[in-house]
Coordinates of C-alpha atoms and ligand atoms in Angstrom, one line a residue:
M1 CA 39.8 27.5 -10.6
S2 CA 39.1 30.2 -13.2
W3 CA 36.1 32.4 -12.7
L4 CA 34.6 30.6 -15.7
T5 CA 35.0 27.2 -14.2
W6 CA 34.0 28.6 -10.8
A7 CA 30.7 29.9 -12.2
R8 CA 30.1 26.5 -13.8
H9 CA 30.8 24.8 -10.5
V10 CA 28.3 27.0 -8.7
N11 CA 25.7 26.2 -11.4
L12 CA 26.3 22.5 -10.9
C13 CA 25.8 22.9 -7.1
R14 CA 22.5 24.7 -7.5
H15 CA 21.4 22.1 -10.0
M16 CA 22.1 19.4 -7.4
R17 CA 20.4 21.3 -4.7
L18 CA 17.2 21.5 -6.8
G19 CA 17.3 17.7 -6.8
G20 CA 17.0 17.0 -10.5
P21 CA 13.7 15.3 -11.6
T22 CA 11.0 15.4 -8.9
K23 CA 9.7 12.4 -7.0
H24 CA 5.9 12.6 -7.6
R25 CA 6.1 9.2 -9.2
T26 CA 6.9 7.6 -5.9
T27 CA 3.7 8.9 -4.4
R28 CA 1.6 6.7 -6.8
P29 CA 1.7 3.5 -4.6
L30 CA 0.6 5.6 -1.7
F31 CA -2.5 6.7 -3.5
S32 CA -3.4 3.2 -4.8
G33 CA -3.0 2.1 -1.2
L34 CA -5.4 4.9 -0.1
V35 CA -8.0 3.8 -2.7
L36 CA -7.5 0.2 -1.8
G37 CA -7.9 1.0 1.9
A38 CA -11.1 3.0 1.2
A39 CA -12.5 -0.1 -0.5
L40 CA -11.1 -2.8 1.9
L41 CA -11.9 -1.2 5.2
P42 CA -15.7 -1.1 4.8
A43 CA -15.5 -4.6 3.3
M44 CA -13.8 -5.8 6.4
L45 CA -16.2 -4.0 8.6
Y46 CA -19.1 -5.4 6.6
A47 CA -17.7 -9.0 7.1
V48 CA -17.5 -8.4 10.9
V49 CA -21.0 -6.9 11.1
A50 CA -22.4 -9.7 8.9
W51 CA -20.9 -12.4 11.0
Q52 CA -22.1 -10.8 14.2
D53 CA -25.6 -10.5 12.7
R54 CA -25.5 -14.2 11.6
I55 CA -24.8 -15.2 15.2
S56 CA -27.6 -13.0 16.5
V57 CA -30.1 -14.1 13.9
L58 CA -29.4 -17.8 14.7
N59 CA -29.7 -17.0 18.4
Q60 CA -33.0 -15.2 17.8
A61 CA -34.1 -18.3 15.8
G62 CA -33.2 -20.5 18.7
Q63 CA -35.3 -18.3 21.1
N64 CA -38.2 -18.4 18.6
V65 CA -38.1 -22.2 18.4
R66 CA -38.0 -22.5 22.2
S67 CA -41.0 -20.3 22.6
T68 CA -42.9 -22.1 19.9
V69 CA -42.1 -25.4 21.6
R70 CA -43.5 -24.0 24.8
T71 CA -46.7 -23.2 23.0
F72 CA -46.8 -26.7 21.6
E73 CA -46.3 -28.2 25.0
E74 CA -49.1 -26.2 26.5
H75 CA -51.4 -27.3 23.7
A76 CA -50.4 -30.9 24.0
R77 CA -50.8 -30.8 27.8
N78 CA -54.3 -29.4 27.4
V79 CA -55.2 -32.2 24.9
F80 CA -53.9 -35.0 27.2
E81 CA -55.6 -33.4 30.3
T82 CA -58.8 -33.4 28.2
H83 CA -58.3 -37.0 27.3
K84 CA -57.9 -37.9 31.0
L85 CA -60.9 -35.9 32.0
V86 CA -63.1 -37.4 29.3
A87 CA -61.9 -40.9 30.3
S88 CA -62.7 -40.2 34.0
L89 CA -66.1 -38.7 33.0
I90 CA -67.1 -41.8 31.1
N91 CA -65.8 -44.0 33.9
D92 CA -68.1 -42.2 36.3
H93 CA -70.9 -42.3 33.8
I94 CA -70.8 -46.2 33.6
R95 CA -70.1 -46.8 37.2
G96 CA -72.5 -49.4 38.6
M97 CA -73.4 -50.7 35.1
S98 CA -72.7 -54.3 34.2
W99 CA -70.9 -55.1 31.0
R100 CA -74.2 -56.5 29.6
E101 CA -76.0 -53.3 30.4
I102 CA -73.2 -51.4 28.8
A103 CA -73.3 -53.4 25.7
D104 CA -77.0 -53.1 25.3
S105 CA -77.3 -49.3 26.1
D106 CA -78.2 -47.4 23.0
A107 CA -78.3 -44.3 25.2
L108 CA -74.7 -44.9 26.3
H109 CA -73.7 -45.0 22.6
A110 CA -75.5 -41.7 22.0
Y111 CA -73.8 -40.2 25.1
L112 CA -70.4 -41.3 23.8
A113 CA -71.1 -39.9 20.4
D114 CA -72.2 -36.6 21.9
V115 CA -68.9 -36.3 23.9
V116 CA -66.9 -37.0 20.7
R117 CA -68.8 -34.3 18.9
D118 CA -67.8 -31.8 21.7
Y119 CA -64.1 -32.6 21.5
P120 CA -62.5 -32.3 18.1
Q121 CA -59.3 -33.8 19.4
I122 CA -61.1 -37.1 20.0
K123 CA -61.7 -39.4 17.1
S124 CA -63.8 -42.0 19.1
L125 CA -64.5 -43.5 22.5
W126 CA -64.4 -47.2 23.3
L127 CA -65.4 -49.3 26.2
I128 CA -63.5 -52.6 26.5
D129 CA -64.5 -55.4 28.9
P130 CA -61.9 -57.4 30.9
A131 CA -61.8 -60.1 28.2
G132 CA -60.6 -57.5 25.7
L133 CA -63.9 -57.3 23.7
I134 CA -65.3 -53.9 22.5
R135 CA -68.7 -53.6 24.3
N136 CA -69.8 -50.1 23.4
S137 CA -68.4 -47.1 21.4
S138 CA -69.1 -43.6 20.1
A139 CA -68.7 -44.9 16.6
V140 CA -71.1 -47.9 15.9
F141 CA -73.9 -49.5 17.8
P142 CA -74.1 -52.3 18.6
A143 CA -70.4 -52.7 19.0
P144 CA -68.7 -55.0 16.5
S145 CA -67.3 -58.1 18.0
V146 CA -63.6 -57.1 17.9
S147 CA -60.9 -58.1 20.4
V148 CA -58.1 -55.7 21.5
T149 CA -56.2 -58.1 23.7
D150 CA -53.1 -57.5 21.6
R151 CA -53.1 -53.7 22.1
D152 CA -50.4 -52.3 24.3
Y153 CA -52.7 -50.3 26.5
F154 CA -54.8 -53.4 27.2
T155 CA -52.0 -55.7 28.2
A156 CA -50.4 -52.9 30.3
L157 CA -53.5 -51.9 32.1
R158 CA -54.7 -55.5 32.7
E159 CA -51.5 -56.0 34.8
H160 CA -51.8 -52.8 36.9
D161 CA -53.1 -49.3 36.9
T162 CA -50.5 -47.1 35.2
G163 CA -52.7 -44.0 35.3
L164 CA -53.6 -42.6 31.9
F165 CA -51.8 -44.9 29.4
I166 CA -50.8 -43.4 26.2
G167 CA -50.6 -46.1 23.5
Q168 CA -48.6 -45.9 20.3
L169 CA -49.8 -44.9 16.9
V170 CA -51.8 -47.7 15.3
H171 CA -54.0 -48.5 12.3
G172 CA -57.6 -48.3 13.6
R173 CA -59.4 -51.6 14.0
V174 CA -62.8 -50.3 13.0
F175 CA -61.8 -47.2 10.9
T176 CA -58.7 -47.3 8.8
E177 CA -57.4 -43.9 10.0
D178 CA -54.2 -43.9 12.1
I179 CA -54.8 -43.0 15.7
F180 CA -53.2 -43.3 19.1
N181 CA -55.2 -44.6 22.0
V182 CA -55.3 -43.0 25.4
A183 CA -56.7 -45.5 27.9
Q184 CA -57.8 -45.6 31.6
R185 CA -58.2 -48.8 33.6
R186 CA -61.5 -49.7 35.2
S187 CA -61.2 -51.3 38.6
S188 CA -63.9 -53.2 40.4
A189 CA -64.7 -52.4 44.0
S190 CA -62.3 -55.1 45.0
G191 CA -59.6 -53.5 42.9
S192 CA -59.5 -56.2 40.2
F193 CA -59.2 -55.4 36.5
D194 CA -62.6 -54.5 35.0
G195 CA -61.8 -53.4 31.5
V196 CA -60.6 -50.1 30.0
V197 CA -62.1 -46.8 28.8
V198 CA -60.3 -45.9 25.5
V199 CA -60.1 -42.5 24.0
S200 CA -58.8 -42.7 20.4
A201 CA -56.9 -39.5 19.7
L202 CA -56.2 -37.9 16.3
P203 CA -52.6 -37.1 15.5
S204 CA -53.8 -34.6 12.9
Y205 CA -55.3 -32.5 15.8
F206 CA -51.7 -31.8 16.8
T207 CA -50.2 -31.3 13.4
N208 CA -53.0 -29.0 12.4
F209 CA -52.3 -26.9 15.4
W210 CA -48.6 -26.8 14.7
N211 CA -49.2 -25.7 11.2
A212 CA -51.7 -23.1 12.3
A213 CA -49.5 -21.8 15.1
T214 CA -46.3 -21.5 13.1
R215 CA -48.1 -20.4 9.9
Q216 CA -45.4 -22.4 8.1
P217 CA -46.3 -25.0 5.5
G218 CA -43.2 -27.2 6.1
V219 CA -43.2 -27.2 9.9
A220 CA -41.0 -29.9 11.5
A221 CA -42.4 -31.1 14.8
A222 CA -43.0 -34.4 16.6
L223 CA -44.8 -35.8 19.6
V224 CA -43.0 -38.8 20.9
R225 CA -43.3 -41.2 23.8
R226 CA -40.5 -41.4 26.3
E227 CA -39.1 -44.5 24.6
G228 CA -39.2 -43.1 21.1
A229 CA -42.6 -44.1 19.6
I230 CA -43.9 -41.3 17.4
L231 CA -47.4 -40.3 18.2
A232 CA -47.7 -37.4 15.8
R233 CA -45.4 -35.8 13.4
A234 CA -45.1 -33.1 10.8
P235 CA -44.3 -34.0 8.1
P236 CA -46.8 -36.8 8.8
A237 CA -45.8 -40.3 9.9
D238 CA -48.0 -43.3 10.0
A239 CA -48.3 -46.4 12.2
D240 CA -45.5 -48.1 10.3
T241 CA -43.0 -45.4 11.0
P242 CA -40.4 -47.0 13.3
P243 CA -39.8 -45.4 16.7
L244 CA -36.8 -43.0 17.1
A245 CA -33.6 -44.7 17.6
A246 CA -31.9 -44.2 21.0
T247 CA -29.0 -42.6 19.2
S248 CA -31.1 -40.0 17.5
P249 CA -30.3 -36.4 18.7
L250 CA -33.8 -35.9 20.2
M251 CA -33.6 -39.2 22.2
R252 CA -30.2 -38.4 23.4
A253 CA -31.4 -34.9 24.4
I254 CA -34.4 -36.3 26.2
D255 CA -32.1 -38.7 28.1
T256 CA -30.5 -35.9 29.9
N257 CA -33.1 -33.1 30.1
D258 CA -36.8 -32.4 30.1
S259 CA -36.4 -29.5 27.8
G260 CA -33.6 -28.1 25.7
F261 CA -32.2 -26.9 22.6
Y262 CA -29.8 -28.4 20.0
R263 CA -28.7 -28.1 16.4
G264 CA -28.5 -31.1 14.1
V265 CA -29.3 -32.7 10.8
S266 CA -32.9 -33.9 10.4
T267 CA -33.3 -37.7 10.1
I268 CA -36.3 -37.0 8.0
D269 CA -35.1 -34.6 5.3
G270 CA -31.4 -34.3 6.0
R271 CA -31.5 -30.5 6.5
D272 CA -29.6 -28.6 9.2
R273 CA -32.1 -27.6 11.8
I274 CA -32.3 -25.7 15.1
Y275 CA -34.3 -27.9 17.5
A276 CA -36.0 -27.3 20.8
F277 CA -37.9 -29.9 22.8
Q278 CA -39.9 -30.1 26.0
K279 CA -41.6 -32.7 28.1
I280 CA -45.4 -32.5 28.3
S281 CA -45.8 -31.8 31.9
G282 CA -47.5 -34.7 33.7
F283 CA -47.2 -37.1 30.8
P284 CA -44.4 -39.4 29.5
V285 CA -44.5 -37.6 26.2
Y286 CA -42.2 -35.0 24.6
V287 CA -42.8 -32.4 21.9
G288 CA -39.9 -31.3 19.6
H289 CA -39.8 -28.7 17.0
G290 CA -37.1 -27.6 14.5
I291 CA -36.7 -24.9 12.0
S292 CA -34.3 -25.2 9.2
E293 CA -31.1 -23.2 9.6
S294 CA -31.3 -22.0 6.0
G295 CA -34.8 -20.7 6.7
A296 CA -33.6 -18.8 9.7
L297 CA -30.7 -17.5 7.7
R298 CA -33.1 -16.1 5.1
T299 CA -33.7 -13.3 7.5
W300 CA -29.9 -12.9 7.8
H301 CA -29.6 -12.8 4.0
D302 CA -32.2 -10.0 3.9
H303 CA -30.2 -8.1 6.5
L304 CA -27.1 -8.7 4.4
L305 CA -28.7 -7.1 1.4
V306 CA -29.7 -4.0 3.4
Y307 CA -26.4 -3.7 5.1
G308 CA -24.7 -4.5 1.9
G309 CA -26.5 -1.6 0.2
F310 CA -25.4 0.8 3.0
F311 CA -21.8 -0.4 3.0
A312 CA -21.6 -0.4 -0.8
M313 CA -22.8 3.2 -0.8
G314 CA -20.3 4.1 2.0
T315 CA -17.5 2.3 0.2
L316 CA -18.3 4.0 -3.1
G317 CA -18.3 7.3 -1.3
L318 CA -15.0 6.6 0.3
V319 CA -13.4 5.2 -2.8
L320 CA -14.6 8.3 -4.8
L321 CA -13.2 10.6 -2.1
A322 CA -9.9 8.7 -2.1
L323 CA -9.8 8.9 -5.9
V324 CA -10.5 12.6 -5.9
A325 CA -7.8 13.1 -3.3
A326 CA -5.4 10.9 -5.2
L327 CA -6.2 12.7 -8.5
R328 CA -5.8 16.1 -6.9
A329 CA -2.6 15.1 -5.2
G330 CA -1.4 13.7 -8.5
R331 CA -2.2 16.9 -10.3
E332 CA -0.5 18.9 -7.6
A333 CA 2.6 16.6 -7.9
V334 CA 2.6 17.1 -11.6
A335 CA 2.2 20.9 -11.2
L336 CA 4.9 20.9 -8.6
H337 CA 7.1 18.9 -11.0
H338 CA 6.5 21.4 -13.8
W339 CA 7.0 24.3 -11.5
R340 CA 10.3 22.9 -10.3
E341 CA 11.4 22.2 -13.9
T342 CA 10.5 25.8 -14.9
A343 CA 12.2 27.1 -11.8
Q344 CA 15.3 25.1 -12.7
Q345 CA 15.3 26.2 -16.3
L346 CA 14.9 29.9 -15.1
N347 CA 17.7 29.3 -12.7
E348 CA 20.0 27.8 -15.3
E349 CA 19.1 30.6 -17.7
A350 CA 19.9 33.2 -15.1
E351 CA 23.2 31.5 -14.4
R352 CA 24.0 31.3 -18.0
R353 CA 23.3 35.0 -18.3
A354 CA 25.4 35.7 -15.3
V355 CA 28.3 33.8 -16.8
V356 CA 28.0 35.5 -20.1
E357 CA 27.6 38.9 -18.5
G358 CA 30.7 38.1 -16.3
Q359 CA 32.6 37.1 -19.4
L360 CA 31.5 40.3 -21.2
R361 CA 32.4 42.5 -18.3
Q362 CA 35.8 40.8 -18.0
A363 CA 36.4 41.2 -21.7
Q364 CA 35.3 44.9 -21.6
K365 CA 37.5 45.5 -18.6
M366 CA 40.5 43.9 -20.3
E367 CA 39.8 45.8 -23.4
A368 CA 39.6 49.1 -21.6
L369 CA 42.7 48.3 -19.5
G370 CA 44.4 47.3 -22.7
Q371 CA 43.6 50.6 -24.4
I372 CA 44.8 52.7 -21.5
A373 CA 47.9 50.6 -20.9
S374 CA 48.8 50.5 -24.6
G375 CA 48.4 54.3 -24.9
I376 CA 50.7 54.9 -22.0
A377 CA 53.1 52.1 -23.0
H378 CA 53.3 53.6 -26.5
D379 CA 54.3 57.0 -25.3
F380 CA 56.6 55.7 -22.6
G381 CA 58.1 53.3 -25.1
N382 CA 59.0 56.3 -27.3
I383 CA 60.4 58.2 -24.4
L384 CA 62.4 55.1 -23.2
Y385 CA 63.7 54.7 -26.8
V386 CA 65.0 58.3 -26.8
I387 CA 66.4 57.9 -23.2
A388 CA 68.1 54.7 -24.2
G389 CA 69.5 56.4 -27.4
Y390 CA 71.1 59.2 -25.4
L391 CA 72.4 56.8 -22.8
E392 CA 74.2 54.8 -25.5
L393 CA 75.8 58.0 -26.8
L394 CA 76.8 58.9 -23.2
Q395 CA 78.2 55.4 -22.7
R396 CA 80.7 55.8 -25.5
R397 CA 82.1 59.1 -24.2
A398 CA 81.7 58.6 -20.4
A399 CA 84.6 59.0 -18.1
P400 CA 85.7 55.6 -16.6
G401 CA 84.3 56.6 -13.2
D402 CA 80.8 57.2 -14.7
L403 CA 80.6 54.2 -17.0
E404 CA 79.1 51.9 -14.4
L405 CA 76.3 54.4 -13.6
V406 CA 75.5 54.8 -17.3
T407 CA 75.5 51.0 -17.8
K408 CA 73.1 50.6 -14.9
A409 CA 70.8 53.3 -16.3
L410 CA 70.8 51.4 -19.7
G411 CA 69.9 48.2 -17.9
A412 CA 66.9 49.9 -16.2
A413 CA 65.8 51.4 -19.6
S414 CA 66.0 47.9 -21.1
R415 CA 63.8 46.4 -18.3
G416 CA 61.4 49.3 -18.9
R417 CA 61.2 48.4 -22.5
G418 CA 60.5 44.7 -21.5
A419 CA 57.6 45.9 -19.4
I420 CA 56.4 48.0 -22.3
R421 CA 56.5 44.9 -24.5
S422 CA 54.5 43.0 -21.9
I423 CA 51.9 45.8 -21.7
L424 CA 51.7 45.9 -25.5
S425 CA 51.3 42.1 -25.5
F426 CA 48.5 42.3 -23.0
A427 CA 46.8 45.0 -25.2
R428 CA 47.4 42.7 -28.2
R429 CA 49.5 45.4 -29.8
Q430 CA 52.7 43.5 -29.7
P431 CA 53.8 42.9 -33.3
L432 CA 53.9 39.1 -33.7
S433 CA 55.7 36.9 -36.2
P434 CA 53.7 33.7 -36.4
E435 CA 55.4 30.6 -37.8
V436 CA 54.7 26.9 -37.9
F437 CA 56.8 25.0 -35.4
D438 CA 56.7 21.8 -33.3
L439 CA 55.7 22.7 -29.8
N440 CA 57.3 19.6 -28.4
A441 CA 60.6 20.5 -30.0
A442 CA 60.3 24.1 -28.6
L443 CA 59.7 22.7 -25.1
S444 CA 62.6 20.4 -25.2
S445 CA 64.8 23.2 -26.3
M446 CA 63.6 25.2 -23.2
D447 CA 64.4 22.3 -20.9
S448 CA 67.7 23.6 -19.5
M449 CA 66.6 27.2 -19.4
L450 CA 63.5 26.2 -17.4
R451 CA 65.6 24.0 -15.0
Q452 CA 67.9 27.0 -14.4
A453 CA 65.0 29.3 -13.8
L454 CA 63.2 26.9 -11.5
G455 CA 66.2 26.2 -9.3
S456 CA 67.3 23.0 -7.7
R457 CA 64.3 22.7 -5.2
V458 CA 61.7 22.4 -7.9
G459 CA 61.5 19.3 -10.1
L460 CA 60.6 19.6 -13.8
E461 CA 58.6 17.0 -15.8
I462 CA 58.0 17.5 -19.5
V463 CA 55.3 15.2 -20.9
P464 CA 54.9 15.8 -24.7
T465 CA 52.2 14.1 -26.8
G466 CA 53.5 11.1 -28.7
A467 CA 53.5 12.8 -32.2
P468 CA 55.0 16.2 -33.1
C469 CA 52.6 19.0 -32.3
W470 CA 52.8 21.6 -35.1
I471 CA 51.3 25.0 -34.2
T472 CA 51.1 28.3 -35.8
A473 CA 52.3 31.1 -33.4
D474 CA 55.1 33.5 -32.6
R475 CA 57.8 31.0 -31.3
N476 CA 59.6 33.6 -29.1
Q477 CA 56.4 34.9 -27.5
T478 CA 55.2 31.3 -27.0
E479 CA 58.4 30.4 -25.1
L480 CA 58.1 33.7 -23.2
A481 CA 54.5 32.9 -22.1
I482 CA 55.5 29.4 -21.0
L483 CA 58.4 30.9 -19.1
N484 CA 56.2 33.5 -17.4
V485 CA 53.8 30.7 -16.2
A486 CA 56.7 28.6 -15.0
L487 CA 58.2 31.5 -13.0
N488 CA 54.9 32.1 -11.3
A489 CA 54.9 28.4 -10.4
R490 CA 58.4 28.6 -9.0
D491 CA 57.3 31.6 -6.8
A492 CA 54.4 29.5 -5.6
M493 CA 56.7 26.7 -4.5
P494 CA 59.3 28.5 -2.3
S495 CA 60.4 25.3 -0.5
R496 CA 60.0 22.4 -2.9
G497 CA 57.6 21.0 -5.5
T498 CA 57.2 19.7 -9.0
L499 CA 56.3 21.5 -12.2
T500 CA 54.7 19.4 -14.9
V501 CA 54.5 20.7 -18.5
A502 CA 52.4 18.5 -20.8
T503 CA 51.3 19.0 -24.4
K504 CA 48.3 17.5 -26.1
A505 CA 46.4 18.0 -29.4
M506 CA 42.7 18.2 -29.2
R507 CA 39.5 19.3 -31.0
L508 CA 37.5 22.0 -29.2
A509 CA 33.8 22.8 -29.7
G510 CA 33.1 26.2 -28.0
E511 CA 34.9 25.6 -24.8
P512 CA 36.9 27.3 -23.4
D513 CA 36.3 30.9 -24.4
G514 CA 34.4 30.1 -27.5
L515 CA 37.3 28.2 -29.1
A516 CA 36.3 25.7 -31.8
G517 CA 38.6 23.6 -34.0
D518 CA 42.0 21.9 -33.5
F519 CA 44.3 23.2 -30.8
A520 CA 47.4 22.3 -28.9
A521 CA 47.1 22.5 -25.2
V522 CA 50.1 23.2 -23.0
T523 CA 49.2 22.3 -19.4
V524 CA 51.5 23.8 -16.8
K525 CA 50.7 22.3 -13.4
D526 CA 52.4 23.1 -10.1
T527 CA 52.2 21.7 -6.6
G528 CA 52.4 25.2 -5.0
T529 CA 50.4 27.3 -2.7
G530 CA 47.5 27.9 -5.1
M531 CA 45.2 30.9 -4.8
P532 CA 42.0 31.9 -3.1
P533 CA 39.1 32.9 -5.4
E534 CA 39.6 36.6 -4.9
V535 CA 43.2 36.4 -6.2
L536 CA 42.2 34.0 -8.9
A537 CA 39.6 36.5 -10.2
K538 CA 42.3 39.2 -10.8
V539 CA 45.4 37.2 -12.0
F540 CA 45.1 38.4 -15.7
D541 CA 44.7 42.1 -14.7
P542 CA 47.8 44.1 -15.7
F543 CA 49.8 45.2 -12.6
F544 CA 47.9 42.8 -10.3
T545 CA 50.5 41.2 -8.1
T546 CA 50.6 39.8 -4.6
K547 CA 54.4 39.9 -4.6
V548 CA 56.6 42.5 -2.8
P549 CA 57.7 45.4 -4.9
G550 CA 60.7 44.5 -7.1
K551 CA 59.7 40.8 -7.0
G552 CA 56.6 41.1 -9.2
T553 CA 55.3 43.4 -11.8
G554 CA 51.9 42.0 -12.2
L555 CA 52.5 41.7 -16.0
G556 CA 53.4 38.0 -16.4
L557 CA 49.9 36.5 -16.8
S558 CA 48.6 39.7 -18.5
M559 CA 51.2 39.0 -21.2
V560 CA 50.1 35.4 -21.5
Y561 CA 46.5 36.4 -21.7
G562 CA 47.0 39.0 -24.4
F563 CA 49.4 36.8 -26.3
T564 CA 47.2 33.8 -26.5
K565 CA 44.2 35.9 -27.5
Q566 CA 46.2 37.7 -30.2
S567 CA 47.3 34.2 -31.4
H568 CA 43.7 33.1 -31.7
G569 CA 43.9 30.9 -28.7
A570 CA 43.1 31.2 -25.0
V571 CA 44.4 30.6 -21.5
T572 CA 42.6 29.1 -18.5
I573 CA 43.7 28.9 -14.9
E574 CA 42.4 26.6 -12.2
S575 CA 43.5 26.9 -8.6
S576 CA 42.5 26.7 -5.1
A577 CA 44.4 27.7 -1.9
G578 CA 46.8 24.9 -0.9
R579 CA 46.0 22.6 -3.8
G580 CA 48.3 23.9 -6.6
T581 CA 47.6 25.6 -9.8
T582 CA 47.0 24.5 -13.4
V583 CA 47.4 26.9 -16.3
V584 CA 46.5 25.7 -19.8
L585 CA 47.5 27.6 -22.9
Y586 CA 45.5 26.8 -26.1
L587 CA 47.2 27.6 -29.3
P588 CA 45.9 26.8 -32.8
L589 CA 47.3 23.6 -34.5
S590 CA 48.7 24.3 -37.9
A591 CA 46.5 23.0 -40.7
S592 CA 49.2 20.4 -41.7
S593 CA 49.4 18.9 -38.2
G594 CA 47.8 15.5 -37.9
A595 CA 48.4 15.1 -34.2
I596 CA 44.9 15.1 -32.8
A597 CA 44.1 12.4 -30.3
R598 CA 40.6 11.2 -30.7
Ligands
LIG1 P1 53.6 38.7 -10.9 O1 54.1 37.3 -11.1 O2 54.5 39.7 -11.3 O3 53.0 38.9 -9.6 P2 51.6 37.7 -12.7 O4 50.6 38.4 -13.6 O5 52.5 36.7 -13.3 O6 52.4 38.8 -11.9 O7 50.8 37.0 -11.6 C1 49.9 37.7 -10.9 C2 49.6 37.1 -9.5 O8 49.0 35.9 -9.7 C3 50.8 36.7 -8.7 O9 51.2 37.9 -8.0 C4 50.3 35.6 -7.9 O10 49.6 36.2 -6.7 C5 49.3 35.0 -8.7 N1 49.8 33.8 -9.3 C6 50.1 33.6 -10.6 N2 50.5 32.3 -10.9 C7 50.5 31.7 -9.7 C8 50.8 30.3 -9.3 N3 51.2 29.4 -10.2 N4 50.5 30.0 -8.0 C9 50.1 30.9 -7.1 N5 49.8 32.2 -7.4 C10 50.0 32.6 -8.7
LIG2 MG1 54.6 36.6 -12.9

């Protein structure tokens, strides 16, 4: 490898180590992930918190319904206790009176009316004789002749004493308003049936309380008898409303428990409700209350808004942070990229300079060496010329015994002049006689001479280009240069090997050595020992040799170098230890040659 190719190789390696274009583009998905995460994480957290809150809001609503139902139960229990008390009070009041006395007593009517006035939950009071006729009341006096034998309380209490009987919701016989009757049996001293005391109760007393207690306009509550008859209901029911079916959720709940809690769809308005129910202690009556789930969830929706606000602000903050981080990181990546590019450019520039400086130094060194060598060679050349002249004179008149010595001296002088020519070649001071000739033809004429020089152990392959390769150069010097390179190859292949000499026409554009235009390249490639870089760096120096004295002069490649330069061409050498050597001679193609392979 020549120092030129070597420098280019180093340059390439550094280039690769720098890694070419940077990778800041690959960081982009990472940053979008970061921003997405900053947005998604709070959203997921929000969903979890919202769901938890929904559960707790619904639980809280359930607790509220239960406690409201407890209030309703307490209220209803008080009302029924009052009904019972009033019925007993009146029973006591009329004890000992005959039904005729009862029917005729104006004072009794006034008494009953007074009681009704004191108890707003009571609509009216009625005294019914064993035949089922109304005999006195709080409402009208004298009592109208109306029979109640068909009423549930009458038929039930006539059979036996059931305690306080709570009748179903009915249209009033005297007033049109819907009421339910709470009745108590009168028994004679002998225990036989002696009529009933009837308290007509107002369903509105319950519904008004429910509305007031819950402070809700659309309260859903009901007071029902054990078997499903509705006594009072909000929204209001009338006497024609059928009793609750046994399959209704409330009836099913009552079947198993005295109090409880369930969720279901209202049979009245079809809305999802959370219900609680409880038995009125001491009476076969239940109170139930439901709140709409959507109503309960309104609180939850309010929470959602508040939480949502916080989470949105948090998310916004996080996303902004992530964006800022991503932007900054992106900018840093771009800056790093630019920095790397700049560093790489600087590096390349520095390497280019180093290469050019190296070339310059080498050229200067060769120039200086050339000048010194040519000065010396010139003087020595003259001296050798004189010495050789005298030796030739001496040769003609030498005694036979001395002739051999003189001939040897003449041979040495001739070799000296060869060396002088090489030095002059290197210094580009060798007079050249350029001519146009076919390089391929010249090579084939060298074939046998080369084979002889290489010896039997080294094979020779000549690979000419297809067409004749016309060049303009000094033919003798060209052949001498090729021979010098071939001899070096032979020395590098002491045991065996192959030498390949190939020619090619090519167009150059600045490489190698600033050559531009059409050239013939003679590539001489061997399979020999090759050279380490420190040897390679000096091969063109005159007198540089690694060979033993007498074997090498160190002038072979110097001659090739000087000759190719002087012929407006160049020489390159590529080699590494153990991998053979390739020397390429570039010589200008003659203008008439059309042998360029494109
Ligand atoms: P010389 O052959 O007299 O030593 P050259 O100028 O021809 O001088 O070569 C200089 C040196 O370059 C050689 O001594 C050798 O070390 C090295 N050299 C040249 N050609 C080759 C080659 N083909 N293979 C290995 N080494 C080489
Ligand atoms: Mg040599």
